[in-house]
Coordinates of C-alpha atoms and ligand atoms in Angstrom, one line a residue:
M1 CA -7.5 -9.8 -50.0
K2 CA -9.0 -6.4 -50.7
T3 CA -6.9 -3.3 -50.4
K4 CA -8.2 0.1 -49.7
T5 CA -6.7 3.6 -49.7
I6 CA -7.5 6.0 -47.0
Y7 CA -6.1 9.3 -45.8
I8 CA -5.1 9.6 -42.1
C9 CA -4.2 12.7 -40.2
Q10 CA -0.6 12.1 -39.0
S11 CA -1.3 14.3 -36.0
C12 CA -4.6 13.2 -34.5
G13 CA -5.4 10.0 -36.4
H14 CA -8.6 11.2 -38.1
K15 CA -9.5 9.0 -41.1
S16 CA -10.9 10.4 -44.4
P17 CA -11.8 8.6 -47.6
K18 CA -10.4 11.5 -49.7
W19 CA -7.5 13.9 -49.4
M20 CA -8.0 17.3 -47.8
G21 CA -5.7 20.2 -47.2
Q22 CA -6.9 20.7 -43.6
C23 CA -7.8 18.0 -41.1
P24 CA -11.4 18.5 -40.2
S25 CA -10.8 17.0 -36.7
C26 CA -7.7 18.8 -35.4
G27 CA -7.6 21.7 -37.8
L28 CA -3.9 21.2 -38.8
W29 CA -2.9 21.7 -42.4
H30 CA -1.1 19.2 -44.7
T31 CA -1.2 16.4 -42.2
L32 CA -3.3 14.0 -44.1
A33 CA -1.2 11.2 -45.7
E34 CA -2.3 8.3 -47.9
E35 CA -2.2 4.9 -46.3
I36 CA -3.1 1.6 -47.8
F37 CA -5.0 -1.0 -45.8
Q38 CA -5.4 -4.7 -46.6
K39 CA -8.9 -5.6 -45.6
E40 CA -9.1 -9.0 -44.0
G41 CA -12.7 -9.8 -43.3
K42 CA -13.0 -9.8 -39.5
K43 CA -13.5 -13.3 -38.3
I44 CA -14.9 -13.6 -34.8
P45 CA -14.9 -17.2 -33.6
A46 CA -18.3 -18.4 -32.3
N47 CA -18.7 -18.5 -28.5
S48 CA -15.5 -16.4 -28.0
A49 CA -17.1 -14.0 -25.4
S50 CA -15.6 -14.3 -22.0
S51 CA -18.2 -14.9 -19.2
P52 CA -18.2 -12.4 -16.3
V53 CA -16.7 -13.5 -13.0
P54 CA -17.5 -12.2 -9.5
L55 CA -14.8 -9.6 -8.5
N56 CA -14.5 -11.1 -5.1
S57 CA -13.5 -14.5 -6.5
I58 CA -10.4 -13.0 -8.1
L59 CA -7.2 -13.7 -6.0
F60 CA -5.0 -10.7 -6.4
Q61 CA -2.2 -9.8 -4.0
G62 CA -1.2 -6.5 -5.6
E63 CA 0.9 -5.9 -8.6
E64 CA 4.4 -7.3 -8.9
R65 CA 7.0 -4.6 -9.2
F66 CA 10.7 -4.5 -9.6
E67 CA 12.9 -1.5 -9.0
I68 CA 15.4 -0.4 -11.6
G69 CA 17.9 1.1 -9.2
L70 CA 17.9 4.4 -11.1
N71 CA 16.0 6.2 -8.3
E72 CA 14.7 9.1 -10.3
L73 CA 13.2 6.8 -12.8
D74 CA 11.7 4.5 -10.2
R75 CA 10.2 7.5 -8.6
V76 CA 8.2 8.6 -11.7
L77 CA 7.1 5.1 -12.3
G78 CA 5.6 5.0 -8.8
G79 CA 8.2 2.7 -7.2
G80 CA 9.5 0.6 -10.1
I81 CA 8.2 -1.4 -13.1
V82 CA 5.1 -3.4 -12.9
K83 CA 5.2 -6.8 -14.6
G84 CA 3.5 -6.9 -18.0
S85 CA 3.1 -3.1 -18.1
V86 CA 4.0 -1.0 -21.2
I87 CA 5.7 2.3 -20.6
L88 CA 5.9 4.9 -23.3
L89 CA 8.9 7.2 -23.1
G90 CA 8.3 10.2 -25.3
G91 CA 10.4 13.3 -26.0
E92 CA 12.0 15.4 -28.6
P93 CA 14.8 13.8 -30.7
G94 CA 18.2 14.1 -29.0
I95 CA 16.8 14.7 -25.5
G96 CA 18.2 11.5 -24.1
K97 CA 15.6 8.8 -24.4
S98 CA 17.9 6.1 -25.8
T99 CA 20.5 7.1 -23.2
V100 CA 18.2 6.7 -20.2
L101 CA 16.7 3.5 -21.6
M102 CA 20.2 2.0 -22.0
Q103 CA 21.2 3.1 -18.5
A104 CA 18.0 1.5 -17.0
F105 CA 18.7 -1.7 -18.9
M106 CA 22.3 -1.7 -17.6
Y107 CA 21.1 -1.4 -14.1
L108 CA 18.5 -4.1 -14.5
S109 CA 21.0 -6.5 -16.1
Q110 CA 23.4 -5.9 -13.3
K111 CA 20.7 -7.2 -11.0
G112 CA 20.7 -10.4 -13.1
L113 CA 17.7 -9.7 -15.2
K114 CA 17.7 -10.8 -18.8
T115 CA 17.1 -7.6 -20.8
L116 CA 16.5 -7.2 -24.5
Y117 CA 17.1 -3.8 -26.1
I118 CA 15.7 -3.7 -29.6
S119 CA 16.8 -0.7 -31.7
G120 CA 15.5 0.1 -35.1
E121 CA 17.6 3.3 -35.2
E122 CA 21.1 2.3 -34.3
S123 CA 23.3 -0.5 -35.4
V124 CA 24.6 -2.9 -32.7
N125 CA 28.0 -1.3 -32.9
Q126 CA 26.5 2.1 -32.2
I127 CA 24.6 0.7 -29.3
K128 CA 27.8 -0.8 -27.9
M129 CA 29.6 2.5 -28.3
R130 CA 26.9 4.3 -26.3
A131 CA 26.8 1.6 -23.6
Q132 CA 30.5 1.8 -23.2
R133 CA 30.2 5.5 -22.5
L134 CA 27.7 4.8 -19.8
G135 CA 29.8 2.1 -18.0
S136 CA 30.7 -1.5 -18.6
P137 CA 27.8 -3.4 -20.1
P138 CA 26.8 -6.5 -18.1
N139 CA 26.5 -9.9 -19.7
S140 CA 22.8 -10.4 -19.5
L141 CA 22.1 -7.3 -21.6
Y142 CA 21.1 -8.4 -25.1
V143 CA 20.7 -6.1 -28.1
S144 CA 19.0 -6.6 -31.5
N145 CA 18.5 -4.6 -34.7
E146 CA 15.0 -5.4 -35.7
V147 CA 12.3 -3.3 -37.3
N148 CA 9.6 -5.9 -38.1
F149 CA 7.0 -6.5 -35.4
E150 CA 6.3 -10.1 -36.2
N151 CA 10.1 -10.9 -35.8
I152 CA 10.2 -9.0 -32.5
R153 CA 7.2 -11.1 -31.3
D154 CA 9.0 -14.3 -32.3
I155 CA 12.3 -13.2 -30.7
T156 CA 10.5 -12.3 -27.5
V157 CA 8.5 -15.6 -27.3
Q158 CA 11.6 -17.7 -27.9
F159 CA 14.2 -15.7 -26.0
K160 CA 12.0 -15.0 -22.9
P161 CA 13.6 -11.8 -21.7
D162 CA 12.6 -10.3 -18.4
I163 CA 12.0 -6.9 -20.0
I164 CA 12.2 -5.5 -23.5
G165 CA 12.9 -2.0 -24.8
I166 CA 11.9 -0.8 -28.3
D167 CA 13.7 2.2 -29.7
S168 CA 11.8 3.7 -31.3
I169 CA 8.2 2.9 -32.2
Q170 CA 8.4 5.1 -35.3
T171 CA 10.9 2.6 -36.9
I172 CA 8.9 -0.6 -36.4
Y173 CA 6.3 -1.9 -38.9
S174 CA 3.8 -4.7 -38.9
N175 CA 3.3 -7.0 -41.9
K176 CA -0.5 -6.5 -41.4
L177 CA -0.4 -3.0 -42.8
D178 CA 1.1 -1.6 -46.0
S179 CA 1.7 1.9 -44.8
S180 CA 5.3 2.9 -44.0
P181 CA 6.9 2.8 -40.5
G182 CA 6.1 5.9 -38.5
S183 CA 2.7 6.5 -40.0
V184 CA -0.2 6.8 -37.5
S185 CA -1.7 3.4 -38.4
Q186 CA 1.6 1.5 -38.1
V187 CA 2.5 3.2 -34.8
R188 CA -0.9 2.4 -33.4
E189 CA -1.0 -1.1 -34.7
V190 CA 2.5 -1.9 -33.4
A191 CA 1.9 -0.4 -30.0
Y192 CA -1.3 -2.3 -29.7
E193 CA 0.3 -5.6 -30.6
I194 CA 3.3 -5.0 -28.3
T195 CA 0.8 -4.3 -25.4
M196 CA -1.1 -7.5 -26.1
L197 CA 2.2 -9.5 -26.3
C198 CA 3.5 -8.0 -23.0
K199 CA 0.3 -8.7 -21.2
A200 CA 0.2 -12.3 -22.5
L201 CA 3.8 -13.0 -21.5
S202 CA 3.8 -10.8 -18.4
V203 CA 6.9 -9.1 -19.7
P204 CA 7.2 -5.3 -19.2
A205 CA 8.3 -3.1 -22.1
F206 CA 9.6 0.4 -22.6
I207 CA 8.6 2.0 -25.9
V208 CA 10.5 5.0 -27.1
G209 CA 8.5 7.5 -29.2
H210 CA 9.7 10.8 -30.7
V211 CA 7.6 13.9 -30.4
T212 CA 8.4 17.3 -31.8
K213 CA 7.8 20.5 -29.8
D214 CA 4.3 20.9 -31.2
G215 CA 3.6 17.1 -30.8
S216 CA 3.0 16.9 -34.5
I217 CA 5.0 13.8 -35.4
A218 CA 2.9 10.7 -35.8
G219 CA 3.0 8.6 -32.7
P220 CA 3.1 9.1 -29.0
R221 CA 0.1 11.3 -28.7
V222 CA -2.1 8.8 -30.6
L223 CA -1.0 5.9 -28.5
E224 CA -1.2 7.4 -25.0
H225 CA -4.4 5.6 -24.4
I226 CA -3.0 2.2 -25.4
V227 CA -0.1 2.0 -23.1
D228 CA -0.2 1.8 -19.2
T229 CA 2.3 4.6 -18.5
V230 CA 3.3 7.6 -20.4
L231 CA 6.5 9.4 -19.4
Y232 CA 7.7 12.5 -21.1
F233 CA 11.2 13.7 -21.2
E234 CA 11.6 17.5 -21.0
G235 CA 14.5 19.8 -20.9
E236 CA 15.8 22.9 -22.6
G237 CA 18.5 22.6 -25.2
D238 CA 20.9 24.9 -23.5
H239 CA 20.4 23.5 -19.9
A240 CA 22.0 20.3 -18.8
Y241 CA 19.1 19.2 -16.7
R242 CA 16.4 16.8 -18.0
I243 CA 13.1 16.0 -16.4
I244 CA 11.0 12.9 -16.7
R245 CA 7.4 13.5 -16.0
A246 CA 4.6 11.0 -15.8
I247 CA 1.6 12.1 -17.8
K248 CA -0.4 8.9 -17.2
N249 CA 0.3 6.0 -14.9
R250 CA -2.1 3.1 -14.4
F251 CA 0.1 1.9 -11.6
G252 CA 1.1 5.0 -9.7
P253 CA 0.8 8.7 -9.1
V254 CA 1.4 11.2 -12.0
H255 CA 2.7 14.2 -10.1
E256 CA 6.2 12.9 -9.4
L257 CA 9.3 14.2 -11.4
G258 CA 12.5 12.5 -12.1
I259 CA 15.4 15.0 -12.5
F260 CA 18.6 14.2 -14.3
E261 CA 21.6 16.0 -15.5
M262 CA 23.1 15.2 -18.9
T263 CA 26.9 14.6 -18.5
G264 CA 29.6 13.1 -20.6
A265 CA 28.9 9.7 -19.2
G266 CA 25.1 9.7 -19.6
L267 CA 22.4 10.9 -17.3
K268 CA 23.2 11.6 -13.7
E269 CA 20.5 11.6 -11.1
V270 CA 19.9 15.0 -9.4
E271 CA 19.2 14.0 -5.8
N272 CA 19.3 17.4 -4.5
P273 CA 17.4 19.6 -7.0
S274 CA 17.2 22.7 -4.7
C275 CA 21.0 22.9 -4.6
F276 CA 21.2 22.3 -8.3
F277 CA 18.7 25.0 -9.3
L278 CA 20.1 27.6 -6.9
E279 CA 23.8 27.0 -7.7
N280 CA 24.6 30.2 -9.5
R281 CA 22.3 32.5 -7.8
A282 CA 23.2 36.1 -7.5
K283 CA 22.4 36.8 -3.8
E284 CA 20.7 40.0 -2.6
H285 CA 19.9 41.3 -6.0
P286 CA 16.8 43.4 -6.7
G287 CA 14.2 41.3 -8.5
S288 CA 15.4 38.0 -7.2
V289 CA 13.4 35.9 -4.8
V290 CA 13.7 32.3 -3.7
F291 CA 10.5 30.3 -3.8
A292 CA 9.9 27.0 -2.0
G293 CA 7.8 24.9 -4.3
M294 CA 6.6 21.3 -4.2
E295 CA 6.8 18.9 -7.1
G296 CA 4.9 15.8 -6.2
T297 CA 6.1 14.7 -2.8
R298 CA 9.4 16.6 -3.2
P299 CA 10.1 20.2 -2.1
M300 CA 12.2 22.2 -4.5
L301 CA 13.7 25.7 -4.1
L302 CA 13.7 27.8 -7.2
E303 CA 14.9 31.3 -7.9
V304 CA 12.2 33.6 -9.3
Q305 CA 13.6 36.6 -11.1
A306 CA 11.7 39.7 -12.3
L307 CA 12.8 42.7 -14.4
V308 CA 10.6 45.8 -14.4
S309 CA 11.8 48.5 -16.8
K310 CA 10.4 51.5 -18.6
S311 CA 8.6 50.5 -21.8
H312 CA 9.3 52.3 -25.0
I313 CA 6.5 50.7 -26.9
A314 CA 2.7 51.4 -26.9
I315 CA 1.7 48.1 -25.4
P316 CA 4.3 47.1 -22.8
R317 CA 5.7 43.6 -22.8
R318 CA 4.8 41.1 -20.1
T319 CA 6.6 37.9 -20.6
A320 CA 6.9 34.9 -18.3
T321 CA 9.3 32.0 -18.8
G322 CA 8.5 29.0 -16.7
F323 CA 5.3 30.6 -15.3
D324 CA 1.8 31.1 -16.8
N325 CA 1.4 34.3 -18.7
N326 CA -2.2 34.8 -17.9
R327 CA -1.5 34.4 -14.2
L328 CA 1.3 36.9 -14.5
A329 CA -1.1 39.4 -16.0
M330 CA -3.5 38.9 -13.1
L331 CA -0.7 39.2 -10.5
I332 CA 0.5 42.5 -12.1
S333 CA -3.0 43.9 -11.7
V334 CA -3.3 42.8 -8.1
A335 CA 0.1 44.3 -7.4
E336 CA -0.8 47.6 -8.9
R337 CA -3.9 47.9 -6.8
T338 CA -2.6 46.5 -3.6
L339 CA 0.9 47.9 -3.5
D340 CA -0.1 51.3 -5.0
I341 CA 2.4 51.2 -7.8
I342 CA 2.1 52.1 -11.5
L343 CA 3.1 49.4 -13.9
F344 CA 1.1 50.2 -17.1
D345 CA 4.1 51.9 -18.7
K346 CA 6.6 49.1 -17.7
D347 CA 7.9 46.1 -19.5
I348 CA 7.8 43.2 -17.1
F349 CA 9.7 39.9 -17.5
V350 CA 9.5 37.0 -15.1
N351 CA 11.9 34.1 -15.3
I352 CA 12.2 30.9 -13.3
V353 CA 15.9 30.3 -13.3
G354 CA 17.2 27.0 -14.8
G355 CA 14.3 26.8 -17.3
F356 CA 12.1 25.0 -14.7
K357 CA 8.3 25.4 -15.0
I358 CA 6.2 26.3 -12.0
S359 CA 2.5 25.4 -12.2
E360 CA 1.3 25.9 -8.6
P361 CA -0.4 29.1 -7.3
A362 CA 1.8 29.0 -4.2
A363 CA 4.4 30.9 -6.3
D364 CA 2.1 34.0 -6.6
L365 CA 3.6 35.8 -3.6
A366 CA 7.2 35.1 -4.8
V367 CA 6.4 36.4 -8.3
I368 CA 4.9 39.6 -6.9
T369 CA 7.7 40.1 -4.4
A370 CA 10.2 39.7 -7.2
I371 CA 8.3 42.3 -9.4
Y372 CA 8.0 44.7 -6.5
S373 CA 11.7 44.3 -5.6
S374 CA 12.7 45.1 -9.1
F375 CA 10.3 48.0 -9.3
I376 CA 11.8 49.7 -6.2
E377 CA 15.3 48.4 -7.0
K378 CA 15.8 47.0 -3.6
A379 CA 16.7 43.4 -2.8
A380 CA 14.7 41.3 -0.4
M381 CA 16.3 40.5 2.9
S382 CA 19.1 38.0 2.5
E383 CA 18.4 34.2 3.0
T384 CA 14.7 34.8 2.5
I385 CA 12.1 32.3 1.2
V386 CA 8.8 33.4 0.0
F387 CA 5.6 31.4 -0.8
G388 CA 1.8 31.9 -0.7
E389 CA -1.1 32.1 -3.0
T390 CA -2.5 35.5 -3.8
G391 CA -6.2 36.2 -4.3
L392 CA -7.7 39.0 -6.4
T393 CA -8.2 41.3 -3.4
G394 CA -4.6 40.8 -2.3
E395 CA -5.4 38.3 0.5
I396 CA -2.7 35.7 1.0
R397 CA -3.9 32.1 1.2
G398 CA -2.2 29.1 2.8
V399 CA -0.5 26.5 0.6
V400 CA -0.3 22.8 0.8
K401 CA 2.6 21.0 2.5
A402 CA 4.0 24.2 4.0
E403 CA 6.1 22.2 6.5
F404 CA 7.9 20.3 3.8
R405 CA 8.8 23.5 2.0
L406 CA 10.1 25.1 5.2
K407 CA 12.1 22.1 6.2
E408 CA 13.8 22.0 2.9
A409 CA 14.6 25.7 3.0
M410 CA 16.0 25.4 6.6
R411 CA 18.1 22.5 5.5
L412 CA 19.7 24.7 2.9
G413 CA 20.4 27.5 5.4
F414 CA 17.5 30.0 4.7
K415 CA 16.7 32.0 7.8
N416 CA 13.8 34.3 6.9
F417 CA 10.4 33.1 5.8
I418 CA 7.7 35.3 4.3
I419 CA 4.7 33.0 4.3
P420 CA 0.9 32.9 4.7
D421 CA -0.1 33.7 8.3
K422 CA -1.1 30.8 10.5
S423 CA -0.6 28.3 7.7
I424 CA 1.5 26.1 10.0
N425 CA 2.3 25.5 13.6
I426 CA 5.6 27.4 13.6
D427 CA 6.6 26.3 17.1
N428 CA 6.8 22.7 15.9
L429 CA 9.4 23.7 13.3
K430 CA 11.5 26.1 15.1
E431 CA 13.0 23.6 17.6
P432 CA 16.1 22.3 16.0
Y433 CA 17.0 25.5 14.1
E434 CA 18.5 28.7 15.4
K435 CA 17.8 32.3 14.3
I436 CA 14.8 31.5 12.2
N437 CA 12.4 34.4 11.5
F438 CA 8.9 33.7 10.4
F439 CA 6.9 36.5 8.9
G440 CA 3.3 35.4 8.6
I441 CA 1.3 37.8 6.3
K442 CA -2.4 38.1 5.7
H443 CA -2.4 40.6 2.9
L444 CA -0.1 41.4 0.0
S445 CA 0.4 45.0 1.2
E446 CA 2.4 43.7 4.1
I447 CA 5.3 42.7 1.8
K448 CA 6.3 46.3 1.6
E449 CA 7.7 46.2 5.1
F450 CA 10.2 43.6 4.1
L451 CA 11.5 45.6 1.1
D452 CA 11.0 49.2 1.8
I453 CA 13.3 49.3 4.8
Ligands
LIG1 P1 19.9 10.2 -27.1 O1 19.7 9.4 -25.9 O2 20.5 9.6 -28.3 O3 18.6 11.0 -27.5 P2 17.2 10.4 -28.1 O4 17.3 9.0 -28.0 O5 16.2 11.0 -27.2 O6 17.1 10.9 -29.5 O7 20.8 11.5 -26.5 C1 21.4 12.3 -27.4 C2 22.2 13.4 -26.8 O8 22.7 13.2 -25.6 C3 23.3 13.7 -27.8 O9 23.2 15.0 -28.2 C4 24.5 13.4 -27.0 C5 24.1 13.5 -25.6 N1 24.8 12.6 -24.7 C6 25.7 13.1 -23.7 O10 25.8 14.3 -23.6 N2 26.3 12.2 -22.9 C7 26.2 10.8 -23.0 O11 26.8 10.1 -22.3 C8 25.4 10.3 -24.1 C9 25.2 8.9 -24.3 C10 24.7 11.2 -24.9
LIG2 MG1 17.5 7.6 -29.7

């Protein structure tokens, strides 16, 4: 068998016959690592091509799914796990990937499913310790310490589990390659083999993959196209909440979020995110505005804070946390023009409380209102919700799913709504609630009335 040395970029997977300091494909430095391949001449058996079949002759009743019971995880998966599908669970080390996987497996085992948790990172004793923290482990939950793919394949074929979990892909290696576990070629090879195995046996799998902040560790990024579903775990180190977001899903939508809180006994589902994110809000404070956002099909109330203060440096600072910086720059210009205020000598900071990230333009009006409120040092009316998209001329545009947003806000006791004019049929909503004030606005300049009083 011939061996060949090549250099592979550990970030993007680019192959090069010789070492280079900078990867010509992704431009990163010092990412090329030597990997040795054993070249087995490719043998393609004669007549192995499959013949095409008419699509209408295929009997298919829809994919078979089973729910985990951990609602927030089921939600991001699009309603449960599809048989034979491979789900990549990526995230920074220490974010809670092993924890959520173990919790999911405990739920599944409680339902009577035979689950197999394969860990290349922790000993079976360590796994047991974690599981005990999370509850009492059911009998049909099996664990194994295995890092060799060929062994994992044999175990899976003989043991016939209903689902497998592999923690983590960076610790598993295949005998086919000489490179070390965690290298791009091993990660890719193992992920591909696991996917083939799962499809053949119709067993679903969760694969854990570590990613660093810049996504530079070999792995998840290069195998996103191999697996069926890619989930990313997000969260700020100093906040207890964790979000699971679907980046890709062959069997469901990708805009849903799963929200959890890390507690002493594992991850707890956050069923009521609006309450969670507004918990410690300082009411009626200049610069603080509550925004009603939508994440997937779920409305979510978030506090938007702004601080406008005199700048003592030549180029004032404009910093947004949880909001797009470029959009903030644009909104500041629109605000200066429309509201007739001077901001060029001001430092402006915008923060979405709780470390949450807002990506929808519906937050524009809330951001500008917070900035204006901080500028004039007056709080907005109490119990007020603001949303609406702002155009360059200061016009306020309607937003999607306005009714969902309003209902959520009313449920939590908000009474005043500064929203795009005629975006909804207000009379339909008013019915069950008392003392609700809707302030429909067409142009940004109108927000002055609600603050300058
Ligand atoms: P872990 O799931 O091991 O992270 P990952 O697999 O993504 O590397 O989670 C590690 C962190 O979670 C660790 O800092 C401890 C914390 N943790 C809790 O706070 N409560 C718990 O019940 C568990 C199991 C972990
Ligand atoms: Mg782990």
